[in-house]
Amino acid sequence: MTNKYLSWTLFTLLLVILLVAASLLSLTIGEASISLTDIPSLLQQKESMEYFILTQIRLPRIVLAFAVGGALSLAGAILQGIFRNPLVEPYTLGISGGAALGVAFVIVLGFHLSIGMFMLPLAGFAGAMTTILIVGVLGFLRGGTDINKMLLIGVMISFVASSAMMFLMSITTSENLHGIVFWIMGSLDEPNKMLIQITLYSALAGLLISYLFARPLNALLLGQEKAAYLGINSKTTIRLLFLTASLLTGICVSVAGVIGFVGLVIPHLIRLVAGSDYRFLLIGSFLGGGLFLVLSDIVARTIISPNELPIGVITGIAGGILFIIVLNQSRNKKRHGI
C-alpha cells in the first residue's frame, strides 16, 4: 500500500511539473517570441506590447486551457465510473449537441449581434442544461436510476440536436454558417475574463466535490447492487455525480465550444498507467486533461502561424493517435504476459 501511495505521489508531481513546463512554454511561444528569462522584467513594463501579450492574451488562454481540459477530463472519469464503460465521454450524453444547437439558434436569429457576444455562452449553457434536464428526468423517472437508459437517451438527443443544427445551417447565411462551424470546432480565444474565472472556479469546485465521492466511485466499479452491500447509496451518488459531470461539461462547452477527445482519452490513459482507484484517478485525470489542452493550444497557435487552427482539430487528431498507440501497447504487454 505504501508503494502504491508513493507511486501516485510521484506521478502526480510529474504531472504538475509537466503542466508548469507546458505553461511556461506557452507563454514564450507564439507569433511574437518572448524569452523565458525576460518575462519577469517584461511584467514590470505595463506599457509595453509584450506585457499586453503575456497578461491579456497568453496567460488567460493558459488558465482557460487548464480549466477546460481539467474539467472535461474529470467529467469523463466520473461518467466512465458511473456507467462502468471506458468509452463514455462527456459528449456522449448529448450535452455538446444541446449546447451547439442553442448557439446555432442564437446565431441564426442574430441575437448575438443585438444583445452582445455574451449571448453565445449563455445560449450554449442553456442548450446544455436543457439536455441535462431531459436526460436526468427520463433516466431518473419514477425514482429509478437506469444508467443504460440515460446513455441511450443521451445518444438519441445528440442525433436529434445534430439534425436540427444541420437544418438551421442549411437555411442561414454563409456568414452565420461560418460562425456556427467555427464555434463547433472549439476555441480558447475568450476575451471575457469573468467567463474564464467562472470556468476555473467551476473546475476546481468540481474536483473538490468529486473527491468526496472517491470511495463510492470505487464501490460502483463493482456494480450498483454490490456497492449497496458496502453501504453506498448508489442512486444518490449517481445522481449527484451525473449532475456534477454534466454541469462541468455544460460550462466548458458554453465557453470554449466543442473540444472532443479530452474527456475520453485522458481518463483512459491515466487509468492504464496508474490503475482505476478514484482516489488518484480524479486528480490524475484533472491534471492530465489540463496538460493535454495546454499542449494542444500551443500546437494550434503555432503549427500554421500566424493563423490559428481550431483547438478541437488538434485534440481530435492528437488524442485519437495517442489513444490508439497506448491501447495497442497495452494489449501487446498483456499478450506477452508483461
mmCIF file of C-alpha atoms in Angstrom:
data_model
loop_
_atom_site.group_PDB
_atom_site.id
_atom_site.type_symbol
_atom_site.label_atom_id
_atom_site.label_comp_id
_atom_site.label_asym_id
_atom_site.label_seq_id
_atom_site.Cartn_x
_atom_site.Cartn_y
_atom_site.Cartn_z
ATOM 1 C CA MET A 1 0.000 0.000 0.000
ATOM 2 C CA THR A 2 2.864 2.364 0.845
ATOM 3 C CA ASN A 3 4.478 1.725 -2.537
ATOM 4 C CA LYS A 4 1.159 2.487 -4.246
ATOM 5 C CA TYR A 5 0.812 5.836 -2.486
ATOM 6 C CA LEU A 6 4.436 6.657 -3.274
ATOM 7 C CA SER A 7 3.872 5.869 -6.960
ATOM 8 C CA TRP A 8 0.731 8.007 -7.021
ATOM 9 C CA THR A 9 2.553 10.905 -5.356
ATOM 10 C CA LEU A 10 5.484 10.740 -7.767
ATOM 11 C CA PHE A 11 3.196 10.529 -10.786
ATOM 12 C CA THR A 12 1.131 13.473 -9.539
ATOM 13 C CA LEU A 13 4.298 15.533 -9.039
ATOM 14 C CA LEU A 14 5.397 14.594 -12.555
ATOM 15 C CA LEU A 15 2.075 15.804 -13.975
ATOM 16 C CA VAL A 16 2.382 19.087 -12.041
ATOM 17 C CA ILE A 17 5.945 19.643 -13.270
ATOM 18 C CA LEU A 18 4.951 18.904 -16.868
ATOM 19 C CA LEU A 19 1.944 21.244 -16.554
ATOM 20 C CA VAL A 20 4.125 24.091 -15.258
ATOM 21 C CA ALA A 21 6.701 23.466 -18.014
ATOM 22 C CA ALA A 22 3.985 23.436 -20.700
ATOM 23 C CA SER A 23 2.503 26.669 -19.304
ATOM 24 C CA LEU A 24 5.903 28.412 -19.373
ATOM 25 C CA LEU A 25 6.454 27.169 -22.916
ATOM 26 C CA SER A 26 3.060 28.525 -23.923
ATOM 27 C CA LEU A 27 3.997 31.936 -22.524
ATOM 28 C CA THR A 28 7.111 32.128 -24.688
ATOM 29 C CA ILE A 29 5.912 30.637 -27.989
ATOM 30 C CA GLY A 30 3.707 32.416 -30.483
ATOM 31 C CA GLU A 31 3.697 34.917 -33.304
ATOM 32 C CA ALA A 32 5.784 37.174 -31.055
ATOM 33 C CA SER A 33 8.536 35.092 -29.436
ATOM 34 C CA ILE A 34 9.351 36.044 -25.837
ATOM 35 C CA SER A 35 12.365 34.742 -23.935
ATOM 36 C CA LEU A 36 11.588 32.994 -20.664
ATOM 37 C CA THR A 37 14.333 34.923 -18.866
ATOM 38 C CA ASP A 38 12.807 38.233 -19.995
ATOM 39 C CA ILE A 39 9.333 37.547 -18.611
ATOM 40 C CA PRO A 40 9.978 38.844 -15.030
ATOM 41 C CA SER A 41 11.262 42.183 -16.341
ATOM 42 C CA LEU A 42 8.551 42.461 -19.003
ATOM 43 C CA LEU A 43 5.856 42.034 -16.365
ATOM 44 C CA GLN A 44 7.113 45.294 -14.813
ATOM 45 C CA GLN A 45 6.738 47.183 -18.097
ATOM 46 C CA LYS A 46 2.979 47.675 -18.119
ATOM 47 C CA GLU A 47 3.011 49.956 -21.152
ATOM 48 C CA SER A 48 4.868 47.527 -23.414
ATOM 49 C CA MET A 49 3.337 45.316 -26.099
ATOM 50 C CA GLU A 50 4.989 42.244 -24.549
ATOM 51 C CA TYR A 51 3.211 42.914 -21.251
ATOM 52 C CA PHE A 52 -0.124 43.065 -23.070
ATOM 53 C CA ILE A 53 0.604 39.828 -24.937
ATOM 54 C CA LEU A 54 1.602 37.995 -21.758
ATOM 55 C CA THR A 55 -1.173 39.202 -19.452
ATOM 56 C CA GLN A 56 -4.092 39.754 -21.814
ATOM 57 C CA ILE A 57 -3.625 37.016 -24.427
ATOM 58 C CA ARG A 58 -1.373 34.119 -23.437
ATOM 59 C CA LEU A 59 -1.927 33.851 -19.678
ATOM 60 C CA PRO A 60 -5.759 33.863 -19.961
ATOM 61 C CA ARG A 61 -5.516 31.149 -22.649
ATOM 62 C CA ILE A 62 -3.341 29.011 -20.393
ATOM 63 C CA VAL A 63 -5.768 29.380 -17.487
ATOM 64 C CA LEU A 64 -8.754 28.577 -19.716
ATOM 65 C CA ALA A 65 -6.961 25.600 -21.295
ATOM 66 C CA PHE A 66 -6.100 24.225 -17.850
ATOM 67 C CA ALA A 67 -9.647 24.729 -16.562
ATOM 68 C CA VAL A 68 -11.457 23.328 -19.612
ATOM 69 C CA GLY A 69 -9.055 20.419 -20.081
ATOM 70 C CA GLY A 70 -9.158 19.516 -16.393
ATOM 71 C CA ALA A 71 -12.948 19.812 -16.167
ATOM 72 C CA LEU A 72 -13.662 17.771 -19.304
ATOM 73 C CA SER A 73 -11.221 15.046 -18.307
ATOM 74 C CA LEU A 74 -12.640 14.978 -14.768
ATOM 75 C CA ALA A 75 -16.185 14.751 -16.137
ATOM 76 C CA GLY A 76 -15.092 11.884 -18.386
ATOM 77 C CA ALA A 77 -13.547 9.990 -15.466
ATOM 78 C CA ILE A 78 -16.720 10.453 -13.393
ATOM 79 C CA LEU A 79 -19.078 9.341 -16.168
ATOM 80 C CA GLN A 80 -16.914 6.339 -17.037
ATOM 81 C CA GLY A 81 -17.150 5.311 -13.395
ATOM 82 C CA ILE A 82 -20.919 5.798 -13.238
ATOM 83 C CA PHE A 83 -21.603 3.863 -16.454
ATOM 84 C CA ARG A 84 -18.721 1.414 -15.914
ATOM 85 C CA ASN A 85 -17.761 1.960 -19.534
ATOM 86 C CA PRO A 86 -14.344 3.388 -20.580
ATOM 87 C CA LEU A 87 -15.796 4.579 -23.907
ATOM 88 C CA VAL A 88 -18.253 7.018 -22.318
ATOM 89 C CA GLU A 89 -17.242 10.675 -22.544
ATOM 90 C CA PRO A 90 -18.939 13.937 -21.524
ATOM 91 C CA TYR A 91 -20.348 14.491 -25.011
ATOM 92 C CA THR A 92 -21.907 11.004 -25.209
ATOM 93 C CA LEU A 93 -24.929 12.206 -23.230
ATOM 94 C CA GLY A 94 -25.777 14.785 -25.879
ATOM 95 C CA ILE A 95 -24.596 17.785 -23.845
ATOM 96 C CA SER A 96 -22.417 19.114 -26.656
ATOM 97 C CA GLY A 97 -25.246 18.628 -29.159
ATOM 98 C CA GLY A 98 -27.664 20.591 -26.989
ATOM 99 C CA ALA A 99 -25.136 23.386 -26.464
ATOM 100 C CA ALA A 100 -24.290 23.553 -30.168
ATOM 101 C CA LEU A 101 -27.990 23.713 -31.071
ATOM 102 C CA GLY A 102 -28.501 26.581 -28.621
ATOM 103 C CA VAL A 103 -25.599 28.545 -30.090
ATOM 104 C CA ALA A 104 -26.694 27.836 -33.674
ATOM 105 C CA PHE A 105 -30.226 29.036 -32.860
ATOM 106 C CA VAL A 106 -28.907 32.327 -31.440
ATOM 107 C CA ILE A 107 -26.520 32.916 -34.361
ATOM 108 C CA VAL A 108 -29.218 32.235 -36.976
ATOM 109 C CA LEU A 109 -31.636 34.630 -35.253
ATOM 110 C CA GLY A 110 -28.887 37.238 -34.850
ATOM 111 C CA PHE A 111 -29.326 37.636 -31.090
ATOM 112 C CA HIS A 112 -25.547 37.676 -30.584
ATOM 113 C CA LEU A 113 -25.386 40.873 -32.653
ATOM 114 C CA SER A 114 -28.260 42.728 -30.981
ATOM 115 C CA ILE A 115 -27.713 41.548 -27.396
ATOM 116 C CA GLY A 116 -23.926 41.012 -27.434
ATOM 117 C CA MET A 117 -21.340 38.248 -27.743
ATOM 118 C CA PHE A 118 -22.028 37.241 -24.134
ATOM 119 C CA MET A 119 -25.207 35.752 -25.576
ATOM 120 C CA LEU A 120 -23.326 32.846 -27.191
ATOM 121 C CA PRO A 121 -22.037 31.258 -23.968
ATOM 122 C CA LEU A 122 -25.433 31.814 -22.351
ATOM 123 C CA ALA A 123 -27.166 30.092 -25.268
ATOM 124 C CA GLY A 124 -24.665 27.221 -25.175
ATOM 125 C CA PHE A 125 -25.150 26.765 -21.440
ATOM 126 C CA ALA A 126 -28.944 26.909 -21.797
ATOM 127 C CA GLY A 127 -28.832 24.248 -24.529
ATOM 128 C CA ALA A 128 -26.562 22.042 -22.431
ATOM 129 C CA MET A 129 -28.781 22.421 -19.352
ATOM 130 C CA THR A 130 -31.868 21.540 -21.388
ATOM 131 C CA THR A 131 -30.204 18.308 -22.487
ATOM 132 C CA ILE A 132 -29.114 17.523 -18.931
ATOM 133 C CA LEU A 133 -32.666 18.103 -17.698
ATOM 134 C CA ILE A 134 -34.185 15.793 -20.329
ATOM 135 C CA VAL A 135 -31.651 13.004 -19.751
ATOM 136 C CA GLY A 136 -31.907 13.345 -15.983
ATOM 137 C CA VAL A 137 -35.700 13.417 -15.805
ATOM 138 C CA LEU A 138 -36.157 10.472 -18.158
ATOM 139 C CA GLY A 139 -33.265 8.497 -16.676
ATOM 140 C CA PHE A 140 -34.393 9.011 -13.086
ATOM 141 C CA LEU A 141 -38.082 8.525 -13.864
ATOM 142 C CA ARG A 142 -40.195 7.016 -11.070
ATOM 143 C CA GLY A 143 -37.307 7.169 -8.636
ATOM 144 C CA GLY A 144 -35.182 4.709 -10.580
ATOM 145 C CA THR A 145 -31.624 5.038 -11.820
ATOM 146 C CA ASP A 146 -31.369 3.332 -15.196
ATOM 147 C CA ILE A 147 -27.905 4.281 -16.424
ATOM 148 C CA ASN A 148 -28.232 2.336 -19.676
ATOM 149 C CA LYS A 149 -31.455 4.177 -20.456
ATOM 150 C CA MET A 150 -29.747 7.500 -19.692
ATOM 151 C CA LEU A 151 -26.934 6.649 -22.089
ATOM 152 C CA LEU A 152 -29.308 5.734 -24.912
ATOM 153 C CA ILE A 153 -31.397 8.871 -24.349
ATOM 154 C CA GLY A 154 -28.244 10.999 -24.462
ATOM 155 C CA VAL A 155 -27.130 9.434 -27.730
ATOM 156 C CA MET A 156 -30.564 9.957 -29.304
ATOM 157 C CA ILE A 157 -30.693 13.589 -28.134
ATOM 158 C CA SER A 158 -27.281 14.102 -29.691
ATOM 159 C CA PHE A 159 -28.563 12.816 -33.048
ATOM 160 C CA VAL A 160 -31.711 14.950 -32.860
ATOM 161 C CA ALA A 161 -29.721 18.067 -31.911
ATOM 162 C CA SER A 162 -27.226 17.466 -34.731
ATOM 163 C CA SER A 163 -30.031 17.089 -37.275
ATOM 164 C CA ALA A 164 -31.774 20.238 -36.027
ATOM 165 C CA MET A 165 -28.495 22.149 -36.175
ATOM 166 C CA MET A 166 -27.851 20.999 -39.740
ATOM 167 C CA PHE A 167 -31.325 22.231 -40.635
ATOM 168 C CA LEU A 168 -30.521 25.658 -39.202
ATOM 169 C CA MET A 169 -27.179 25.705 -41.034
ATOM 170 C CA SER A 170 -28.884 24.863 -44.325
ATOM 171 C CA ILE A 171 -31.280 27.816 -44.158
ATOM 172 C CA THR A 172 -28.946 30.519 -42.815
ATOM 173 C CA THR A 173 -26.446 32.863 -44.481
ATOM 174 C CA SER A 174 -22.841 31.938 -45.246
ATOM 175 C CA GLU A 175 -21.636 34.390 -42.592
ATOM 176 C CA ASN A 176 -23.743 32.738 -39.895
ATOM 177 C CA LEU A 177 -22.692 29.319 -41.177
ATOM 178 C CA HIS A 178 -19.036 30.257 -40.700
ATOM 179 C CA GLY A 179 -19.734 31.392 -37.144
ATOM 180 C CA ILE A 180 -21.516 28.167 -36.249
ATOM 181 C CA VAL A 181 -18.794 25.948 -37.733
ATOM 182 C CA PHE A 182 -16.021 27.934 -36.030
ATOM 183 C CA TRP A 183 -17.757 27.637 -32.662
ATOM 184 C CA ILE A 184 -18.332 23.905 -33.100
ATOM 185 C CA MET A 185 -14.601 23.301 -33.688
ATOM 186 C CA GLY A 186 -13.720 24.887 -30.341
ATOM 187 C CA SER A 187 -11.572 27.851 -29.373
ATOM 188 C CA LEU A 188 -9.725 29.134 -26.301
ATOM 189 C CA ASP A 189 -9.709 32.696 -27.601
ATOM 190 C CA GLU A 190 -12.061 34.022 -24.924
ATOM 191 C CA PRO A 191 -11.639 37.755 -24.169
ATOM 192 C CA ASN A 192 -14.079 37.839 -21.243
ATOM 193 C CA LYS A 193 -12.073 37.329 -18.027
ATOM 194 C CA MET A 194 -15.216 36.757 -15.973
ATOM 195 C CA LEU A 195 -16.090 33.694 -18.078
ATOM 196 C CA ILE A 196 -12.540 32.393 -17.645
ATOM 197 C CA GLN A 197 -12.782 32.832 -13.873
ATOM 198 C CA ILE A 198 -16.164 31.100 -13.762
ATOM 199 C CA THR A 199 -14.744 28.161 -15.720
ATOM 200 C CA LEU A 200 -11.666 27.884 -13.476
ATOM 201 C CA TYR A 201 -13.599 28.087 -10.205
ATOM 202 C CA SER A 202 -16.197 25.627 -11.502
ATOM 203 C CA ALA A 203 -13.479 23.153 -12.495
ATOM 204 C CA LEU A 204 -11.809 23.359 -9.076
ATOM 205 C CA ALA A 205 -15.171 23.060 -7.307
ATOM 206 C CA GLY A 206 -15.990 20.017 -9.442
ATOM 207 C CA LEU A 207 -12.684 18.397 -8.450
ATOM 208 C CA LEU A 208 -13.391 19.042 -4.761
ATOM 209 C CA ILE A 209 -16.956 17.706 -4.948
ATOM 210 C CA SER A 210 -15.941 14.603 -6.902
ATOM 211 C CA TYR A 211 -13.260 13.794 -4.331
ATOM 212 C CA LEU A 212 -15.981 13.496 -1.703
ATOM 213 C CA PHE A 213 -17.295 10.578 -3.787
ATOM 214 C CA ALA A 214 -13.975 8.797 -4.470
ATOM 215 C CA ARG A 215 -14.886 5.846 -2.253
ATOM 216 C CA PRO A 216 -18.431 5.485 -3.674
ATOM 217 C CA LEU A 217 -16.990 5.619 -7.210
ATOM 218 C CA ASN A 218 -14.601 2.792 -6.353
ATOM 219 C CA ALA A 219 -17.545 0.808 -4.993
ATOM 220 C CA LEU A 220 -19.648 1.481 -8.111
ATOM 221 C CA LEU A 221 -16.978 -0.263 -10.192
ATOM 222 C CA LEU A 222 -18.348 -3.491 -8.675
ATOM 223 C CA GLY A 223 -21.915 -2.652 -9.736
ATOM 224 C CA GLN A 224 -24.834 -0.898 -8.037
ATOM 225 C CA GLU A 225 -26.002 -3.924 -6.074
ATOM 226 C CA LYS A 226 -22.581 -4.764 -4.645
ATOM 227 C CA ALA A 227 -21.986 -1.100 -3.880
ATOM 228 C CA ALA A 228 -25.225 -1.126 -1.868
ATOM 229 C CA TYR A 229 -23.901 -4.072 0.168
ATOM 230 C CA LEU A 230 -20.868 -1.919 1.016
ATOM 231 C CA GLY A 231 -23.144 0.775 2.426
ATOM 232 C CA ILE A 232 -23.149 3.064 -0.614
ATOM 233 C CA ASN A 233 -26.355 4.841 -1.599
ATOM 234 C CA SER A 234 -25.983 4.176 -5.322
ATOM 235 C CA LYS A 235 -28.975 6.205 -6.509
ATOM 236 C CA THR A 236 -27.997 9.401 -4.678
ATOM 237 C CA THR A 237 -24.328 9.005 -5.612
ATOM 238 C CA ILE A 238 -25.052 8.506 -9.313
ATOM 239 C CA ARG A 239 -27.450 11.447 -9.440
ATOM 240 C CA LEU A 240 -25.085 13.875 -7.725
ATOM 241 C CA LEU A 241 -22.088 12.758 -9.783
ATOM 242 C CA PHE A 242 -24.099 12.892 -13.007
ATOM 243 C CA LEU A 243 -25.162 16.449 -12.170
ATOM 244 C CA THR A 244 -21.578 17.456 -11.328
ATOM 245 C CA ALA A 245 -20.111 15.997 -14.535
ATOM 246 C CA SER A 246 -22.921 17.456 -16.641
ATOM 247 C CA LEU A 247 -22.566 20.952 -15.194
ATOM 248 C CA LEU A 248 -18.797 20.874 -15.741
ATOM 249 C CA THR A 249 -19.314 19.813 -19.347
ATOM 250 C CA GLY A 250 -22.027 22.400 -19.944
ATOM 251 C CA ILE A 251 -19.856 25.240 -18.633
ATOM 252 C CA CYS A 252 -16.841 24.152 -20.698
ATOM 253 C CA VAL A 253 -18.832 23.753 -23.909
ATOM 254 C CA SER A 254 -20.585 27.097 -23.485
ATOM 255 C CA VAL A 255 -17.283 28.961 -23.031
ATOM 256 C CA ALA A 256 -14.869 27.091 -25.324
ATOM 257 C CA GLY A 257 -17.102 25.270 -27.805
ATOM 258 C CA VAL A 258 -16.910 21.561 -28.579
ATOM 259 C CA ILE A 259 -13.433 20.224 -27.733
ATOM 260 C CA GLY A 260 -13.539 16.495 -28.245
ATOM 261 C CA PHE A 261 -11.499 13.507 -27.073
ATOM 262 C CA VAL A 262 -10.220 15.117 -23.838
ATOM 263 C CA GLY A 263 -12.886 13.511 -21.663
ATOM 264 C CA LEU A 264 -12.460 10.150 -23.403
ATOM 265 C CA VAL A 265 -8.710 9.778 -23.905
ATOM 266 C CA ILE A 266 -7.115 11.305 -20.807
ATOM 267 C CA PRO A 267 -9.013 9.351 -18.097
ATOM 268 C CA HIS A 268 -8.406 6.153 -20.048
ATOM 269 C CA LEU A 269 -4.653 6.854 -20.315
ATOM 270 C CA ILE A 270 -4.383 7.713 -16.620
ATOM 271 C CA ARG A 271 -6.264 4.515 -15.803
ATOM 272 C CA LEU A 272 -3.852 2.441 -17.918
ATOM 273 C CA VAL A 273 -0.826 3.997 -16.216
ATOM 274 C CA ALA A 274 -1.940 4.272 -12.600
ATOM 275 C CA GLY A 275 -4.953 2.000 -12.178
ATOM 276 C CA SER A 276 -8.662 2.545 -11.550
ATOM 277 C CA ASP A 277 -8.577 3.764 -7.950
ATOM 278 C CA TYR A 278 -10.557 7.004 -7.993
ATOM 279 C CA ARG A 279 -8.553 8.439 -5.114
ATOM 280 C CA PHE A 280 -5.847 9.084 -7.693
ATOM 281 C CA LEU A 281 -7.749 8.812 -10.965
ATOM 282 C CA LEU A 282 -9.690 12.025 -10.291
ATOM 283 C CA ILE A 283 -6.691 14.275 -9.644
ATOM 284 C CA GLY A 284 -4.631 12.479 -12.303
ATOM 285 C CA SER A 285 -7.335 12.998 -14.926
ATOM 286 C CA PHE A 286 -7.740 16.655 -13.928
ATOM 287 C CA LEU A 287 -4.026 17.439 -14.210
ATOM 288 C CA GLY A 288 -3.607 15.281 -17.321
ATOM 289 C CA GLY A 289 -6.520 16.973 -19.079
ATOM 290 C CA GLY A 290 -5.152 20.420 -18.269
ATOM 291 C CA LEU A 291 -1.695 19.434 -19.521
ATOM 292 C CA PHE A 292 -3.075 17.928 -22.724
ATOM 293 C CA LEU A 293 -5.122 21.010 -23.603
ATOM 294 C CA VAL A 294 -2.290 23.451 -22.846
ATOM 295 C CA LEU A 295 -0.003 21.480 -25.179
ATOM 296 C CA SER A 296 -2.756 21.251 -27.810
ATOM 297 C CA ASP A 297 -3.229 25.016 -27.644
ATOM 298 C CA ILE A 298 0.490 25.554 -28.278
ATOM 299 C CA VAL A 299 0.275 23.411 -31.410
ATOM 300 C CA ALA A 300 -2.945 25.104 -32.554
ATOM 301 C CA ARG A 301 -1.348 28.569 -32.258
ATOM 302 C CA THR A 302 1.980 27.748 -33.894
ATOM 303 C CA ILE A 303 1.555 24.998 -36.493
ATOM 304 C CA ILE A 304 0.258 27.373 -39.209
ATOM 305 C CA SER A 305 1.355 30.666 -37.625
ATOM 306 C CA PRO A 306 0.343 33.493 -37.943
ATOM 307 C CA ASN A 307 -3.030 31.767 -38.457
ATOM 308 C CA GLU A 308 -4.583 29.596 -35.773
ATOM 309 C CA LEU A 309 -6.166 26.167 -36.012
ATOM 310 C CA PRO A 310 -9.322 25.387 -34.028
ATOM 311 C CA ILE A 311 -8.213 23.539 -30.924
ATOM 312 C CA GLY A 312 -10.814 20.824 -31.486
ATOM 313 C CA VAL A 313 -8.912 19.783 -34.614
ATOM 314 C CA ILE A 314 -5.702 19.282 -32.616
ATOM 315 C CA THR A 315 -7.322 17.399 -29.745
ATOM 316 C CA GLY A 316 -9.160 15.118 -32.169
ATOM 317 C CA ILE A 317 -6.055 14.203 -34.175
ATOM 318 C CA ALA A 318 -3.557 14.051 -31.303
ATOM 319 C CA GLY A 319 -5.960 12.379 -28.888
ATOM 320 C CA GLY A 320 -7.031 9.737 -31.376
ATOM 321 C CA ILE A 321 -3.479 8.836 -32.413
ATOM 322 C CA LEU A 322 -2.240 8.794 -28.808
ATOM 323 C CA PHE A 323 -5.166 6.631 -27.713
ATOM 324 C CA ILE A 324 -4.547 4.048 -30.457
ATOM 325 C CA ILE A 325 -0.793 3.857 -29.753
ATOM 326 C CA VAL A 326 -1.148 3.435 -25.995
ATOM 327 C CA LEU A 327 -4.027 0.970 -26.341
ATOM 328 C CA ASN A 328 -2.048 -1.224 -28.743
ATOM 329 C CA GLN A 329 0.998 -1.169 -26.465
ATOM 330 C CA SER A 330 -1.175 -2.165 -23.516
ATOM 331 C CA ARG A 331 -2.665 -5.089 -25.443
ATOM 332 C CA ASN A 332 0.780 -6.255 -26.593
ATOM 333 C CA LYS A 333 2.018 -6.262 -22.989
ATOM 334 C CA LYS A 334 -0.965 -8.340 -21.872
ATOM 335 C CA ARG A 335 -0.479 -10.756 -24.796
ATOM 336 C CA HIS A 336 3.159 -11.356 -23.823
ATOM 337 C CA GLY A 337 2.390 -11.572 -20.111
ATOM 338 C CA ILE A 338 4.281 -8.402 -19.213
#
